[in-house]
Amino acid sequence: MWTSLWSAPYTNARFAYVVAVFAAIELGLGSRAFTDHLPIFVAEHFGDVLWASMIYFGFRACFTHKKIFFALWCSIAFCFAIEFSQLYQAVWINQIRGTTLGALVLGKGFLVEDLVRYSAGIAVSSLFDLACLWRKRSS
C-alpha cells in the first residue's frame, strides 16, 4: 500500500501540488504587501482566496491518492473551522493571533465575507485541478 502511494504518478502530482502551495503563499503574501499597487477588489479579497487555495493544494499534496472532492470538503471544513474559531476570544489565543504567523494562520476576527472568499478560492482551485486532470486524461 505505502509503496503505491509513493509511485511516480503520485510523486509527480504531489510535487505539483507542493509547488502550487508555495505559489499561493507567495501570491497571497504579495497581495498583502502590495495593497497600494493593486486594484481595490484584488487587495481586499485575494489574500483570503489565495489562503484557501493554499489549504486546498496542501490537502491535495497530502492526499494525492484521494479524489478531488475529498480535498475540497476537507479544505472547506478546515477554513470554516479556522474562521469560526475567531469567535473564541480567550487571552491566550488572542496573544497567538497578535503575532504575524498567528494572524496569518488563525486570522483576527470573524467575518462572514471570509467564508465566501474561502469558498471561492477552494472552488476555483478544485476546478483548476479538475481541468488539469481532464487535460492529462485526454492527452
mmCIF file of C-alpha atoms in Angstrom, residues 32 48 51 82-83 85-89 93-94 96-111 114 118:
data_model
loop_
_atom_site.group_PDB
_atom_site.id
_atom_site.type_symbol
_atom_site.label_atom_id
_atom_site.label_comp_id
_atom_site.label_asym_id
_atom_site.label_seq_id
_atom_site.Cartn_x
_atom_site.Cartn_y
_atom_site.Cartn_z
ATOM 1 C CA ARG A 32 -0.916 41.782 1.404
ATOM 2 C CA ASP A 48 -8.191 35.139 1.695
ATOM 3 C CA TRP A 51 -5.070 31.337 1.616
ATOM 4 C CA ILE A 82 -10.454 28.453 11.457
ATOM 5 C CA GLU A 83 -12.913 31.274 10.718
ATOM 6 C CA SER A 85 -12.580 29.742 15.866
ATOM 7 C CA GLN A 86 -12.193 33.520 15.661
ATOM 8 C CA LEU A 87 -15.420 33.831 17.642
ATOM 9 C CA TYR A 88 -13.436 32.414 20.577
ATOM 10 C CA GLN A 89 -11.619 35.349 22.149
ATOM 11 C CA ILE A 93 -5.337 32.629 21.663
ATOM 12 C CA ASN A 94 -5.502 36.386 21.102
ATOM 13 C CA ILE A 96 -1.081 33.980 19.366
ATOM 14 C CA ARG A 97 -3.227 35.946 16.904
ATOM 15 C CA GLY A 98 -1.208 39.023 17.829
ATOM 16 C CA THR A 99 1.901 37.528 16.200
ATOM 17 C CA THR A 100 2.456 37.738 12.450
ATOM 18 C CA LEU A 101 2.352 33.969 11.946
ATOM 19 C CA GLY A 102 -0.621 33.596 14.284
ATOM 20 C CA ALA A 103 -2.555 36.262 12.392
ATOM 21 C CA LEU A 104 -1.750 34.648 9.036
ATOM 22 C CA VAL A 105 -2.853 31.197 10.193
ATOM 23 C CA LEU A 106 -5.677 31.954 12.636
ATOM 24 C CA GLY A 107 -6.880 35.359 11.447
ATOM 25 C CA LYS A 108 -8.054 38.046 13.816
ATOM 26 C CA GLY A 109 -11.820 38.442 13.718
ATOM 27 C CA PHE A 110 -14.802 36.533 12.374
ATOM 28 C CA LEU A 111 -16.177 37.813 9.045
ATOM 29 C CA ASP A 114 -14.242 35.424 4.605
ATOM 30 C CA TYR A 118 -12.621 30.810 1.170
#
